[in-house]
Amino acid sequence: MMTAEDTYLHAVERMLHGIAPEHRATVLDDLRGHFADAEEAGRPIEETIRALGAPQEIADRAREEFEQRTPGRRSPGRSSPGACCRVRPWCWRS
């Protein structure tokens, strides 16, 4: 039986299609870290999922972030690199 965490991570992974495998792994590893931290702190899984945002939001931010890191792939009108981190400090960028 899949847990809420498993279901969430699976949904994010599906939404990350088209992103390089190493970038996909970075995002998923970061999310797993957030779940582990939340569990250690005794926070409910549902609260953690709400705080992280919808799987599509995660995928959209990842796509935007990693496209900016790839030469020649920056889309006009995109925010500056690291903008997602200013909005959500838990972002995968270090």
mmCIF file with all atom_site columns, C-alpha atoms in Angstrom:
data_model
loop_
_atom_site.group_PDB
_atom_site.id
_atom_site.type_symbol
_atom_site.label_atom_id
_atom_site.label_alt_id
_atom_site.label_comp_id
_atom_site.label_asym_id
_atom_site.label_entity_id
_atom_site.label_seq_id
_atom_site.pdbx_PDB_ins_code
_atom_site.Cartn_x
_atom_site.Cartn_y
_atom_site.Cartn_z
_atom_site.occupancy
_atom_site.B_iso_or_equiv
_atom_site.pdbx_formal_charge
_atom_site.auth_seq_id
_atom_site.auth_comp_id
_atom_site.auth_asym_id
_atom_site.auth_atom_id
_atom_site.pdbx_PDB_model_num
ATOM 1  C CA . MET A 1 1  ? 0.000  0.000  0.000   1.00 0.00 ? 1  MET A CA 1
ATOM 2  C CA . MET A 1 2  ? 1.344  3.398  -0.994  1.00 0.00 ? 2  MET A CA 1
ATOM 3  C CA . THR A 1 3  ? 1.622  6.083  1.662   1.00 0.00 ? 3  THR A CA 1
ATOM 4  C CA . ALA A 1 4  ? 0.610  9.707  1.086   1.00 0.00 ? 4  ALA A CA 1
ATOM 5  C CA . GLU A 1 5  ? 4.325  10.516 0.757   1.00 0.00 ? 5  GLU A CA 1
ATOM 6  C CA . ASP A 1 6  ? 4.794  7.793  -1.890  1.00 0.00 ? 6  ASP A CA 1
ATOM 7  C CA . THR A 1 7  ? 1.750  9.008  -3.804  1.00 0.00 ? 7  THR A CA 1
ATOM 8  C CA . TYR A 1 8  ? 2.988  12.605 -3.713  1.00 0.00 ? 8  TYR A CA 1
ATOM 9  C CA . LEU A 1 9  ? 6.535  11.706 -4.814  1.00 0.00 ? 9  LEU A CA 1
ATOM 10 C CA . HIS A 1 10 ? 5.194  9.499  -7.608  1.00 0.00 ? 10 HIS A CA 1
ATOM 11 C CA . ALA A 1 11 ? 2.984  12.348 -8.834  1.00 0.00 ? 11 ALA A CA 1
ATOM 12 C CA . VAL A 1 12 ? 5.916  14.784 -8.791  1.00 0.00 ? 12 VAL A CA 1
ATOM 13 C CA . GLU A 1 13 ? 8.101  12.297 -10.642 1.00 0.00 ? 13 GLU A CA 1
ATOM 14 C CA . ARG A 1 14 ? 5.447  11.879 -13.369 1.00 0.00 ? 14 ARG A CA 1
ATOM 15 C CA . MET A 1 15 ? 5.214  15.672 -13.727 1.00 0.00 ? 15 MET A CA 1
ATOM 16 C CA . LEU A 1 16 ? 8.999  15.947 -14.129 1.00 0.00 ? 16 LEU A CA 1
ATOM 17 C CA . HIS A 1 17 ? 9.030  14.150 -17.488 1.00 0.00 ? 17 HIS A CA 1
ATOM 18 C CA . GLY A 1 18 ? 11.338 15.889 -19.925 1.00 0.00 ? 18 GLY A CA 1
ATOM 19 C CA . ILE A 1 19 ? 13.751 16.996 -17.206 1.00 0.00 ? 19 ILE A CA 1
ATOM 20 C CA . ALA A 1 20 ? 17.207 15.406 -17.182 1.00 0.00 ? 20 ALA A CA 1
ATOM 21 C CA . PRO A 1 21 ? 17.398 12.379 -14.872 1.00 0.00 ? 21 PRO A CA 1
ATOM 22 C CA . GLU A 1 22 ? 20.009 13.997 -12.614 1.00 0.00 ? 22 GLU A CA 1
ATOM 23 C CA . HIS A 1 23 ? 17.787 17.067 -12.135 1.00 0.00 ? 23 HIS A CA 1
ATOM 24 C CA . ARG A 1 24 ? 14.759 14.888 -11.486 1.00 0.00 ? 24 ARG A CA 1
ATOM 25 C CA . ALA A 1 25 ? 16.768 12.981 -8.854  1.00 0.00 ? 25 ALA A CA 1
ATOM 26 C CA . THR A 1 26 ? 17.843 16.260 -7.223  1.00 0.00 ? 26 THR A CA 1
ATOM 27 C CA . VAL A 1 27 ? 14.249 17.423 -6.849  1.00 0.00 ? 27 VAL A CA 1
ATOM 28 C CA . LEU A 1 28 ? 13.000 14.073 -5.537  1.00 0.00 ? 28 LEU A CA 1
ATOM 29 C CA . ASP A 1 29 ? 15.905 13.730 -3.094  1.00 0.00 ? 29 ASP A CA 1
ATOM 30 C CA . ASP A 1 30 ? 15.193 17.207 -1.765  1.00 0.00 ? 30 ASP A CA 1
ATOM 31 C CA . LEU A 1 31 ? 11.522 16.385 -1.284  1.00 0.00 ? 31 LEU A CA 1
ATOM 32 C CA . ARG A 1 32 ? 12.418 13.151 0.517   1.00 0.00 ? 32 ARG A CA 1
ATOM 33 C CA . GLY A 1 33 ? 14.636 15.219 2.807   1.00 0.00 ? 33 GLY A CA 1
ATOM 34 C CA . HIS A 1 34 ? 11.729 17.521 3.611   1.00 0.00 ? 34 HIS A CA 1
ATOM 35 C CA . PHE A 1 35 ? 9.538  14.541 4.451   1.00 0.00 ? 35 PHE A CA 1
ATOM 36 C CA . ALA A 1 36 ? 12.259 13.077 6.694   1.00 0.00 ? 36 ALA A CA 1
ATOM 37 C CA . ASP A 1 37 ? 12.742 16.422 8.476   1.00 0.00 ? 37 ASP A CA 1
ATOM 38 C CA . ALA A 1 38 ? 8.996  16.766 8.977   1.00 0.00 ? 38 ALA A CA 1
ATOM 39 C CA . GLU A 1 39 ? 8.712  13.247 10.368  1.00 0.00 ? 39 GLU A CA 1
ATOM 40 C CA . GLU A 1 40 ? 11.599 13.909 12.754  1.00 0.00 ? 40 GLU A CA 1
ATOM 41 C CA . ALA A 1 41 ? 9.864  17.089 13.926  1.00 0.00 ? 41 ALA A CA 1
ATOM 42 C CA . GLY A 1 42 ? 6.571  15.225 14.384  1.00 0.00 ? 42 GLY A CA 1
ATOM 43 C CA . ARG A 1 43 ? 4.696  17.193 11.723  1.00 0.00 ? 43 ARG A CA 1
ATOM 44 C CA . PRO A 1 44 ? 1.817  15.419 9.978   1.00 0.00 ? 44 PRO A CA 1
ATOM 45 C CA . ILE A 1 45 ? 2.457  14.303 6.403   1.00 0.00 ? 45 ILE A CA 1
ATOM 46 C CA . GLU A 1 46 ? -0.573 16.240 5.153   1.00 0.00 ? 46 GLU A CA 1
ATOM 47 C CA . GLU A 1 47 ? 0.873  19.468 6.561   1.00 0.00 ? 47 GLU A CA 1
ATOM 48 C CA . THR A 1 48 ? 4.180  18.807 4.820   1.00 0.00 ? 48 THR A CA 1
ATOM 49 C CA . ILE A 1 49 ? 2.465  18.129 1.499   1.00 0.00 ? 49 ILE A CA 1
ATOM 50 C CA . ARG A 1 50 ? 0.453  21.363 1.780   1.00 0.00 ? 50 ARG A CA 1
ATOM 51 C CA . ALA A 1 51 ? 3.628  23.310 2.567   1.00 0.00 ? 51 ALA A CA 1
ATOM 52 C CA . LEU A 1 52 ? 5.498  21.832 -0.400  1.00 0.00 ? 52 LEU A CA 1
ATOM 53 C CA . GLY A 1 53 ? 2.753  22.631 -2.889  1.00 0.00 ? 53 GLY A CA 1
ATOM 54 C CA . ALA A 1 54 ? 1.047  20.699 -5.643  1.00 0.00 ? 54 ALA A CA 1
ATOM 55 C CA . PRO A 1 55 ? 3.146  18.284 -7.731  1.00 0.00 ? 55 PRO A CA 1
ATOM 56 C CA . GLN A 1 56 ? 2.563  20.444 -10.822 1.00 0.00 ? 56 GLN A CA 1
ATOM 57 C CA . GLU A 1 57 ? 3.924  23.494 -8.972  1.00 0.00 ? 57 GLU A CA 1
ATOM 58 C CA . ILE A 1 58 ? 7.063  21.565 -8.022  1.00 0.00 ? 58 ILE A CA 1
ATOM 59 C CA . ALA A 1 59 ? 7.528  20.427 -11.624 1.00 0.00 ? 59 ALA A CA 1
ATOM 60 C CA . ASP A 1 60 ? 6.950  23.914 -13.018 1.00 0.00 ? 60 ASP A CA 1
ATOM 61 C CA . ARG A 1 61 ? 9.531  25.421 -10.662 1.00 0.00 ? 61 ARG A CA 1
ATOM 62 C CA . ALA A 1 62 ? 12.008 22.648 -11.443 1.00 0.00 ? 62 ALA A CA 1
ATOM 63 C CA . ARG A 1 63 ? 11.557 23.068 -15.170 1.00 0.00 ? 63 ARG A CA 1
ATOM 64 C CA . GLU A 1 64 ? 12.053 26.822 -14.862 1.00 0.00 ? 64 GLU A CA 1
ATOM 65 C CA . GLU A 1 65 ? 15.080 26.469 -12.609 1.00 0.00 ? 65 GLU A CA 1
ATOM 66 C CA . PHE A 1 66 ? 16.882 23.828 -14.626 1.00 0.00 ? 66 PHE A CA 1
ATOM 67 C CA . GLU A 1 67 ? 16.128 25.434 -17.995 1.00 0.00 ? 67 GLU A CA 1
ATOM 68 C CA . GLN A 1 68 ? 17.872 28.549 -16.720 1.00 0.00 ? 68 GLN A CA 1
ATOM 69 C CA . ARG A 1 69 ? 20.960 26.502 -15.901 1.00 0.00 ? 69 ARG A CA 1
ATOM 70 C CA . THR A 1 70 ? 21.148 25.055 -19.416 1.00 0.00 ? 70 THR A CA 1
ATOM 71 C CA . PRO A 1 71 ? 22.896 27.377 -21.899 1.00 0.00 ? 71 PRO A CA 1
ATOM 72 C CA . GLY A 1 72 ? 20.614 28.451 -24.718 1.00 0.00 ? 72 GLY A CA 1
ATOM 73 C CA . ARG A 1 73 ? 17.482 27.194 -22.948 1.00 0.00 ? 73 ARG A CA 1
ATOM 74 C CA . ARG A 1 74 ? 16.485 30.275 -20.972 1.00 0.00 ? 74 ARG A CA 1
ATOM 75 C CA . SER A 1 75 ? 13.010 31.363 -21.879 1.00 0.00 ? 75 SER A CA 1
ATOM 76 C CA . PRO A 1 76 ? 12.177 35.064 -22.172 1.00 0.00 ? 76 PRO A CA 1
ATOM 77 C CA . GLY A 1 77 ? 10.234 36.461 -19.254 1.00 0.00 ? 77 GLY A CA 1
ATOM 78 C CA . ARG A 1 78 ? 11.459 33.876 -16.788 1.00 0.00 ? 78 ARG A CA 1
ATOM 79 C CA . SER A 1 79 ? 12.493 34.984 -13.339 1.00 0.00 ? 79 SER A CA 1
ATOM 80 C CA . SER A 1 80 ? 16.119 35.230 -12.343 1.00 0.00 ? 80 SER A CA 1
ATOM 81 C CA . PRO A 1 81 ? 18.005 32.097 -11.236 1.00 0.00 ? 81 PRO A CA 1
ATOM 82 C CA . GLY A 1 82 ? 17.182 31.185 -7.666  1.00 0.00 ? 82 GLY A CA 1
ATOM 83 C CA . ALA A 1 83 ? 13.889 33.092 -7.645  1.00 0.00 ? 83 ALA A CA 1
ATOM 84 C CA . CYS A 1 84 ? 12.070 29.997 -6.469  1.00 0.00 ? 84 CYS A CA 1
ATOM 85 C CA . CYS A 1 85 ? 14.307 29.908 -3.400  1.00 0.00 ? 85 CYS A CA 1
ATOM 86 C CA . ARG A 1 86 ? 13.263 33.393 -2.427  1.00 0.00 ? 86 ARG A CA 1
ATOM 87 C CA . VAL A 1 87 ? 9.633  32.302 -2.614  1.00 0.00 ? 87 VAL A CA 1
ATOM 88 C CA . ARG A 1 88 ? 10.061 28.860 -1.068  1.00 0.00 ? 88 ARG A CA 1
ATOM 89 C CA . PRO A 1 89 ? 13.208 28.542 1.061   1.00 0.00 ? 89 PRO A CA 1
ATOM 90 C CA . TRP A 1 90 ? 12.952 24.730 1.031   1.00 0.00 ? 90 TRP A CA 1
ATOM 91 C CA . CYS A 1 91 ? 13.751 24.673 -2.677  1.00 0.00 ? 91 CYS A CA 1
ATOM 92 C CA . TRP A 1 92 ? 16.341 22.183 -3.940  1.00 0.00 ? 92 TRP A CA 1
ATOM 93 C CA . ARG A 1 93 ? 18.886 24.886 -4.760  1.00 0.00 ? 93 ARG A CA 1
ATOM 94 C CA . SER A 1 94 ? 21.732 24.944 -2.290  1.00 0.00 ? 94 SER A CA 1
#
